[in-house]
PDB file of C-alpha atoms in Angstrom:
ATOM      1  CA  MET S   1      57.533  -3.845  42.991  1.00 87.00           C
ATOM      2  CA  ARG S   2      61.265  -3.407  40.967  1.00 86.00           C
ATOM      3  CA  LEU S   3      60.612  -2.981  37.465  1.00 89.00           C
ATOM      4  CA  THR S   4      64.347  -1.808  36.662  1.00 86.00           C
ATOM      5  CA  ASP S   5      67.234  -1.224  38.746  1.00 86.00           C
ATOM      6  CA  GLN S   6      66.269   2.152  39.452  1.00 88.00           C
ATOM      7  CA  LEU S   7      62.269   2.141  38.655  1.00 94.00           C
ATOM      8  CA  THR S   8      59.821   1.075  41.386  1.00 94.00           C
ATOM      9  CA  LEU S   9      56.297   0.437  41.141  1.00 95.00           C
ATOM     10  CA  ARG S  10      54.286   0.398  44.103  1.00 94.00           C
ATOM     11  CA  ARG S  11      50.840   0.675  45.177  1.00 93.00           C
ATOM     12  CA  SER S  12      50.444   4.091  47.708  1.00 89.00           C
ATOM     13  CA  GLY S  13      46.879   2.348  49.766  1.00 81.00           C
ATOM     14  CA  THR S  14      45.221   5.469  48.346  1.00 84.00           C
ATOM     15  CA  ARG S  15      42.058   5.586  47.118  1.00 89.00           C
ATOM     16  CA  ALA S  16      40.830   9.086  45.323  1.00 88.00           C
ATOM     17  CA  THR S  17      36.994  10.017  44.109  1.00 92.00           C
ATOM     18  CA  ARG S  18      37.152  11.311  41.073  1.00 90.00           C
ATOM     19  CA  HIS S  19      34.860  13.161  38.550  1.00 92.00           C
ATOM     20  CA  GLY S  20      35.751  13.233  34.894  1.00 89.00           C
ATOM     21  CA  ALA S  21      35.293  11.891  31.014  1.00 88.00           C
ATOM     22  CA  THR S  22      35.703   8.162  30.754  1.00 90.00           C
ATOM     23  CA  CYS S  23      37.288   6.714  27.710  1.00 90.00           C
ATOM     24  CA  SER S  24      33.854   6.179  26.041  1.00 89.00           C
ATOM     25  CA  GLY S  25      33.172   9.862  26.677  1.00 89.00           C
ATOM     26  CA  SER S  26      30.731   9.697  29.402  1.00 90.00           C
ATOM     27  CA  THR S  27      31.286  12.087  32.346  1.00 93.00           C
ATOM     28  CA  GLU S  28      31.273   9.910  35.362  1.00 93.00           C
ATOM     29  CA  ASN S  29      31.765   9.473  38.975  1.00 95.00           C
ATOM     30  CA  GLY S  30      34.406   7.062  40.146  1.00 95.00           C
ATOM     31  CA  THR S  31      37.386   5.859  42.067  1.00 96.00           C
ATOM     32  CA  ALA S  32      40.613   5.883  41.701  1.00 95.00           C
ATOM     33  CA  VAL S  33      43.381   3.245  43.131  1.00 96.00           C
ATOM     34  CA  GLU S  34      46.730   5.512  43.353  1.00 96.00           C
ATOM     35  CA  TRP S  35      50.183   3.616  42.301  1.00 96.00           C
ATOM     36  CA  CYS S  36      53.644   5.336  42.439  1.00 95.00           C
ATOM     37  CA  LEU S  37      56.361   5.402  40.636  1.00 96.00           C
ATOM     38  CA  VAL S  38      59.376   5.964  42.126  1.00 96.00           C
ATOM     39  CA  LEU S  39      63.074   6.934  40.932  1.00 94.00           C
ATOM     40  CA  PRO S  40      65.583   8.253  43.193  1.00 94.00           C
ATOM     41  CA  GLY S  41      66.655  11.388  43.089  1.00 93.00           C
ATOM     42  CA  ARG S  42      63.289  12.589  41.045  1.00 95.00           C
ATOM     43  CA  PRO S  43      59.595  13.915  41.712  1.00 94.00           C
ATOM     44  CA  GLU S  44      57.458  10.723  42.583  1.00 95.00           C
ATOM     45  CA  LEU S  45      55.252   9.846  39.420  1.00 96.00           C
ATOM     46  CA  THR S  46      51.194   8.683  40.351  1.00 96.00           C
ATOM     47  CA  LEU S  47      49.375   6.080  38.000  1.00 96.00           C
ATOM     48  CA  HIS S  48      45.491   6.084  38.551  1.00 96.00           C
ATOM     49  CA  ASP S  49      43.788   2.754  37.969  1.00 96.00           C
ATOM     50  CA  THR S  50      39.779   4.207  38.009  1.00 95.00           C
ATOM     51  CA  ARG S  51      37.003   2.447  38.175  1.00 95.00           C
ATOM     52  CA  TRP S  52      33.964   4.584  36.803  1.00 96.00           C
ATOM     53  CA  ASP S  53      30.691   3.998  37.997  1.00 95.00           C
ATOM     54  CA  ASN S  54      29.409   3.056  34.698  1.00 93.00           C
ATOM     55  CA  GLY S  55      31.428  -0.588  34.721  1.00 93.00           C
ATOM     56  CA  GLU S  56      34.301   1.339  32.657  1.00 95.00           C
ATOM     57  CA  ARG S  57      38.085   1.233  33.973  1.00 96.00           C
ATOM     58  CA  ASN S  58      40.880   3.211  32.703  1.00 96.00           C
ATOM     59  CA  LEU S  59      44.777   4.009  33.872  1.00 96.00           C
ATOM     60  CA  VAL S  60      46.598   7.449  33.161  1.00 95.00           C
ATOM     61  CA  LEU S  61      49.689   9.081  34.829  1.00 96.00           C
ATOM     62  CA  HIS S  62      47.646  11.354  37.035  1.00 94.00           C
ATOM     63  CA  GLN S  63      47.933  15.286  36.627  1.00 90.00           C
ATOM     64  CA  PRO S  64      48.098  17.046  39.877  1.00 88.00           C
ATOM     65  CA  SER S  65      47.437  20.322  40.876  1.00 87.00           C
ATOM     66  CA  VAL S  66      50.811  21.530  40.836  1.00 89.00           C
ATOM     67  CA  VAL S  67      53.038  19.617  38.537  1.00 89.00           C
ATOM     68  CA  PRO S  68      56.959  19.314  40.170  1.00 89.00           C
ATOM     69  CA  GLU S  69      59.392  20.853  38.171  1.00 92.00           C
ATOM     70  CA  MET S  70      60.195  18.391  35.214  1.00 94.00           C
ATOM     71  CA  PRO S  71      60.823  18.107  31.469  1.00 93.00           C
ATOM     72  CA  ALA S  72      58.039  19.434  28.896  1.00 93.00           C
ATOM     73  CA  LEU S  73      57.790  16.402  27.814  1.00 92.00           C
ATOM     74  CA  LEU S  74      56.974  14.213  30.619  1.00 94.00           C
ATOM     75  CA  ALA S  75      55.016  16.940  32.116  1.00 94.00           C
ATOM     76  CA  ASN S  76      52.702  16.889  29.463  1.00 93.00           C
ATOM     77  CA  LEU S  77      51.858  13.362  29.817  1.00 93.00           C
ATOM     78  CA  HIS S  78      49.801  14.088  32.877  1.00 93.00           C
ATOM     79  CA  GLY S  79      46.773  13.122  32.009  1.00 89.00           C
ATOM     80  CA  ARG S  80      46.889  11.985  28.325  1.00 89.00           C
ATOM     81  CA  ARG S  81      47.329   8.450  26.835  1.00 88.00           C
ATOM     82  CA  ARG S  82      44.881   6.999  28.841  1.00 91.00           C
ATOM     83  CA  ALA S  83      44.574   2.946  28.930  1.00 94.00           C
ATOM     84  CA  GLY S  84      41.209   1.383  29.033  1.00 94.00           C
ATOM     85  CA  ILE S  85      41.012  -1.712  30.647  1.00 96.00           C
ATOM     86  CA  GLU S  86      37.995  -3.796  29.291  1.00 93.00           C
ATOM     87  CA  ALA S  87      36.470  -7.007  29.468  1.00 90.00           C
ATOM     88  CA  VAL S  88      37.096  -9.475  26.462  1.00 85.00           C
ATOM     89  CA  PRO S  89      34.101 -11.278  24.849  1.00 75.00           C
ATOM     90  CA  ALA S  90      33.677 -14.601  25.486  1.00 70.00           C
ATOM     91  CA  GLY S  91      36.761 -14.303  27.649  1.00 65.00           C
ATOM     92  CA  ARG S  92      36.433 -16.724  30.565  1.00 71.00           C
ATOM     93  CA  GLY S  93      37.118 -14.104  33.414  1.00 82.00           C
ATOM     94  CA  ARG S  94      39.898 -12.259  31.807  1.00 92.00           C
ATOM     95  CA  LEU S  95      40.470  -8.325  31.147  1.00 95.00           C
ATOM     96  CA  ARG S  96      42.654  -6.899  28.356  1.00 95.00           C
ATOM     97  CA  LEU S  97      44.835  -3.622  28.183  1.00 96.00           C
ATOM     98  CA  MET S  98      45.419  -2.474  24.707  1.00 95.00           C
ATOM     99  CA  ALA S  99      49.362  -2.669  23.925  1.00 95.00           C
ATOM    100  CA  TRP S 100      49.634   0.767  22.377  1.00 93.00           C
ATOM    101  CA  THR S 101      53.009   2.977  22.917  1.00 93.00           C
ATOM    102  CA  VAL S 102      53.596   6.175  23.554  1.00 91.00           C
ATOM    103  CA  ILE S 103      56.603   7.123  21.188  1.00 87.00           C
ATOM    104  CA  PRO S 104      58.511  10.517  21.766  1.00 82.00           C
ATOM    105  CA  ARG S 105      59.095  12.643  18.845  1.00 77.00           C
ATOM    106  CA  THR S 106      62.262  14.613  18.255  1.00 73.00           C
ATOM    107  CA  GLY S 107      61.814  18.509  18.788  1.00 75.00           C
ATOM    108  CA  SER S 108      58.611  17.963  20.251  1.00 80.00           C
ATOM    109  CA  ASP S 109      57.308  18.817  24.149  1.00 86.00           C
ATOM    110  CA  ARG S 110      54.341  16.439  23.243  1.00 84.00           C
ATOM    111  CA  ALA S 111      55.219  12.510  22.858  1.00 81.00           C
ATOM    112  CA  GLY S 112      53.176  10.686  19.528  1.00 84.00           C
ATOM    113  CA  PHE S 113      51.458   7.559  20.074  1.00 86.00           C
ATOM    114  CA  LYS S 114      51.275   4.571  18.005  1.00 92.00           C
ATOM    115  CA  LYS S 115      48.584   1.606  17.926  1.00 94.00           C
ATOM    116  CA  SER S 116      49.940  -0.874  15.380  1.00 95.00           C
ATOM    117  CA  LEU S 117      53.505  -2.291  15.067  1.00 95.00           C
ATOM    118  CA  THR S 118      55.376  -5.253  14.471  1.00 96.00           C
ATOM    119  CA  THR S 119      55.911  -6.994  17.394  1.00 96.00           C
ATOM    120  CA  ALA S 120      59.623  -6.757  17.071  1.00 96.00           C
ATOM    121  CA  GLN S 121      58.569  -2.751  16.880  1.00 95.00           C
ATOM    122  CA  LEU S 122      56.923  -3.253  20.154  1.00 95.00           C
ATOM    123  CA  ALA S 123      59.485  -4.964  21.693  1.00 95.00           C
ATOM    124  CA  VAL S 124      62.151  -2.159  20.952  1.00 93.00           C
ATOM    125  CA  GLN S 125      60.074   0.438  21.994  1.00 92.00           C
ATOM    126  CA  CYS S 126      58.972  -1.298  25.209  1.00 94.00           C
ATOM    127  CA  GLY S 127      62.136  -3.564  25.678  1.00 93.00           C
ATOM    128  CA  LEU S 128      62.073  -7.120  25.303  1.00 95.00           C
ATOM    129  CA  PRO S 129      62.818  -8.117  28.728  1.00 94.00           C
ATOM    130  CA  LEU S 130      60.274  -6.122  30.028  1.00 95.00           C
ATOM    131  CA  LEU S 131      57.463  -7.750  28.213  1.00 96.00           C
ATOM    132  CA  ARG S 132      58.941 -11.072  28.759  1.00 96.00           C
ATOM    133  CA  THR S 133      58.174 -10.062  32.670  1.00 94.00           C
ATOM    134  CA  LEU S 134      54.819  -9.619  31.907  1.00 95.00           C
ATOM    135  CA  THR S 135      53.529 -12.580  29.924  1.00 96.00           C
ATOM    136  CA  SER S 136      56.029 -14.795  32.597  1.00 96.00           C
ATOM    137  CA  ARG S 137      53.056 -13.806  35.071  1.00 96.00           C
ATOM    138  CA  PRO S 138      50.420 -16.275  35.934  1.00 96.00           C
ATOM    139  CA  GLY S 139      47.772 -16.159  32.868  1.00 94.00           C
ATOM    140  CA  VAL S 140      49.184 -12.980  30.983  1.00 96.00           C
ATOM    141  CA  THR S 141      49.312 -13.501  27.245  1.00 95.00           C
ATOM    142  CA  LEU S 142      50.502 -11.080  24.621  1.00 96.00           C
ATOM    143  CA  GLU S 143      48.041 -11.384  21.520  1.00 94.00           C
ATOM    144  CA  PRO S 144      46.809  -9.431  18.616  1.00 93.00           C
ATOM    145  CA  ALA S 145      44.401  -7.472  19.790  1.00 91.00           C
ATOM    146  CA  PHE S 146      41.421  -8.163  17.188  1.00 89.00           C
ATOM    147  CA  ASP S 147      40.638 -11.629  14.972  1.00 83.00           C
ATOM    148  CA  GLN S 148      42.201 -11.050  11.604  1.00 82.00           C
ATOM    149  CA  GLU S 149      43.320 -13.025   8.829  1.00 81.00           C
ATOM    150  CA  ASP S 150      46.443 -13.847   7.848  1.00 84.00           C
ATOM    151  CA  LEU S 151      48.213 -12.637  10.983  1.00 87.00           C
ATOM    152  CA  PRO S 152      51.786 -13.243  11.604  1.00 88.00           C
ATOM    153  CA  LEU S 153      52.323 -15.138  15.026  1.00 87.00           C
ATOM    154  CA  VAL S 154      52.828 -13.032  18.362  1.00 90.00           C
ATOM    155  CA  GLY S 155      55.689 -14.420  20.301  1.00 90.00           C
ATOM    156  CA  LEU S 156      58.645 -12.844  22.488  1.00 95.00           C
ATOM    157  CA  GLU S 157      61.149 -15.810  21.853  1.00 93.00           C
ATOM    158  CA  HIS S 158      61.276 -14.787  18.088  1.00 92.00           C
ATOM    159  CA  PRO S 159      59.440 -11.232  17.827  1.00 95.00           C
ATOM    160  CA  GLN S 160      57.784 -11.081  13.973  1.00 94.00           C
ATOM    161  CA  ASP S 161      59.226  -7.685  11.981  1.00 94.00           C
ATOM    162  CA  VAL S 162      57.026  -8.624   9.114  1.00 93.00           C
ATOM    163  CA  LYS S 163      53.475  -6.938   9.392  1.00 94.00           C
ATOM    164  CA  PRO S 164      52.627  -4.356  11.733  1.00 95.00           C
ATOM    165  CA  LEU S 165      49.271  -4.988  13.865  1.00 95.00           C
ATOM    166  CA  GLN S 166      47.555  -4.130  17.468  1.00 95.00           C
ATOM    167  CA  HIS S 167      48.542  -5.773  20.022  1.00 96.00           C
ATOM    168  CA  ALA S 168      46.870  -6.522  23.765  1.00 95.00           C
ATOM    169  CA  LEU S 169      47.772  -7.730  26.833  1.00 96.00           C
ATOM    170  CA  TYR S 170      45.440 -10.693  28.645  1.00 95.00           C
ATOM    171  CA  PHE S 171      44.894 -10.881  31.948  1.00 96.00           C
ATOM    172  CA  PRO S 172      42.726 -12.544  34.791  1.00 95.00           C
ATOM    173  CA  VAL S 173      40.262 -10.354  35.606  1.00 93.00           C
ATOM    174  CA  ASP S 174      41.708 -10.668  39.834  1.00 94.00           C
ATOM    175  CA  ASP S 175      45.525  -9.410  38.613  1.00 96.00           C
ATOM    176  CA  ASP S 176      45.631  -5.482  39.559  1.00 94.00           C
ATOM    177  CA  GLU S 177      49.390  -5.444  39.164  1.00 96.00           C
ATOM    178  CA  THR S 178      49.629  -6.680  35.382  1.00 96.00           C
ATOM    179  CA  PRO S 179      47.372  -3.979  33.831  1.00 97.00           C
ATOM    180  CA  VAL S 180      49.725  -1.226  36.135  1.00 97.00           C
ATOM    181  CA  MET S 181      52.873  -2.681  35.135  1.00 96.00           C
ATOM    182  CA  ALA S 182      51.751  -2.458  31.060  1.00 96.00           C
ATOM    183  CA  TYR S 183      50.536   0.903  31.427  1.00 96.00           C
ATOM    184  CA  ALA S 184      54.161   1.757  32.614  1.00 96.00           C
ATOM    185  CA  ILE S 185      56.162   0.091  30.104  1.00 96.00           C
ATOM    186  CA  THR S 186      54.210   1.079  27.325  1.00 95.00           C
ATOM    187  CA  ARG S 187      53.187   4.868  27.787  1.00 94.00           C
ATOM    188  CA  VAL S 188      55.158   6.073  30.531  1.00 95.00           C
ATOM    189  CA  MET S 189      58.852   4.452  30.222  1.00 95.00           C
ATOM    190  CA  PRO S 190      59.789   5.107  26.913  1.00 93.00           C
ATOM    191  CA  THR S 191      59.030   8.461  27.867  1.00 93.00           C
ATOM    192  CA  LEU S 192      61.585   8.653  31.370  1.00 95.00           C
ATOM    193  CA  ARG S 193      63.800   7.068  28.906  1.00 93.00           C
ATOM    194  CA  ALA S 194      63.528  10.250  26.304  1.00 91.00           C
ATOM    195  CA  VAL S 195      64.130  12.818  28.896  1.00 92.00           C
ATOM    196  CA  GLY S 196      67.261  10.633  30.172  1.00 92.00           C
ATOM    197  CA  TRP S 197      65.567   9.705  33.255  1.00 94.00           C
ATOM    198  CA  LEU S 198      65.964   5.821  32.893  1.00 93.00           C
ATOM    199  CA  PRO S 199      68.936   4.626  30.618  1.00 90.00           C
ATOM    200  CA  ALA S 200      68.296   3.936  26.768  1.00 86.00           C
ATOM    201  CA  LEU S 201      67.175   0.586  25.664  1.00 77.00           C
ATOM    202  CA  THR S 202      69.688  -1.457  23.868  1.00 61.00           C
ATOM    203  CA  ARG S 203      68.236  -1.882  19.716  1.00 50.00           C
ATOM    204  CA  LEU S 204      68.985  -5.102  20.166  1.00 43.00           C
ATOM    205  CA  LEU S 205      66.742  -8.243  19.894  1.00 44.00           C
ATOM    206  CA  THR S 206      68.670 -11.187  19.858  1.00 42.00           C
ATOM    207  CA  SER S 207      69.701 -11.215  23.802  1.00 38.00           C
ATOM    208  CA  ARG S 208      67.118 -14.677  25.368  1.00 38.00           C
ATOM    209  CA  ALA S 209      68.456 -13.823  28.604  1.00 37.00           C
ATOM    210  CA  SER S 210      65.689 -14.147  31.607  1.00 37.00           C
ATOM    211  CA  PRO S 211      63.129 -11.246  32.506  1.00 37.00           C
ATOM    212  CA  PRO S 212      64.585  -8.900  35.057  1.00 38.00           C
ATOM    213  CA  HIS S 213      63.516 -10.243  38.364  1.00 36.00           C
ATOM    214  CA  VAL S 214      59.880  -8.997  39.675  1.00 35.00           C
ATOM    215  CA  SER S 215      58.969  -9.033  43.554  1.00 33.00           C
ATOM    216  CA  ALA S 216      55.840  -7.578  44.828  1.00 33.00           C
ATOM    217  CA  THR S 217      54.568  -6.344  48.137  1.00 28.00           C
ATOM    218  CA  LEU S 218      51.466  -4.966  48.108  1.00 25.00           C
TER     219      LEU S 218
END
């Protein structure tokens, strides 16, 4: 599937046996499905969608035994900023991934991490057309992560810039593409832009252009 004109995400067909810590800190065995982020002329990046034996599941930029030569900011993202995938209580066959975002910091070789943003800030960090692409998929929605009082409406037609909150992407339980796309958009692509491997995003949110076409061959 093509995320941008330059960046392609594809399932590699490889499964890797893993042993390590889950998001909750439990040490488990697991099986990772490998996905590849491909940029022409750049080292290939591997994402692991790992299902652990205790039932947990998470996504991460996999750290190989030898990391290819690349900017330190991107190299240091390997193995960090994991995203857990969890069932939604009374979610009727839906899962969710928190729409937290990696935010590169000026003068630092390690990217920061932001959990609470206004919807407009999330759109600026991740790209409004890319978020619209995600939520145009069948059964996929962007919503507040927690049920709290006095939260503004979350929508991508006119993203609110009033109150920071934690967002989450909700998707059908049998949809294996959406969480990997969401991880790439929220965790990896901001760093790719910061190191110059992808063009910087426009900061304007007024465009109502259709999201870029995404095709999948899996």
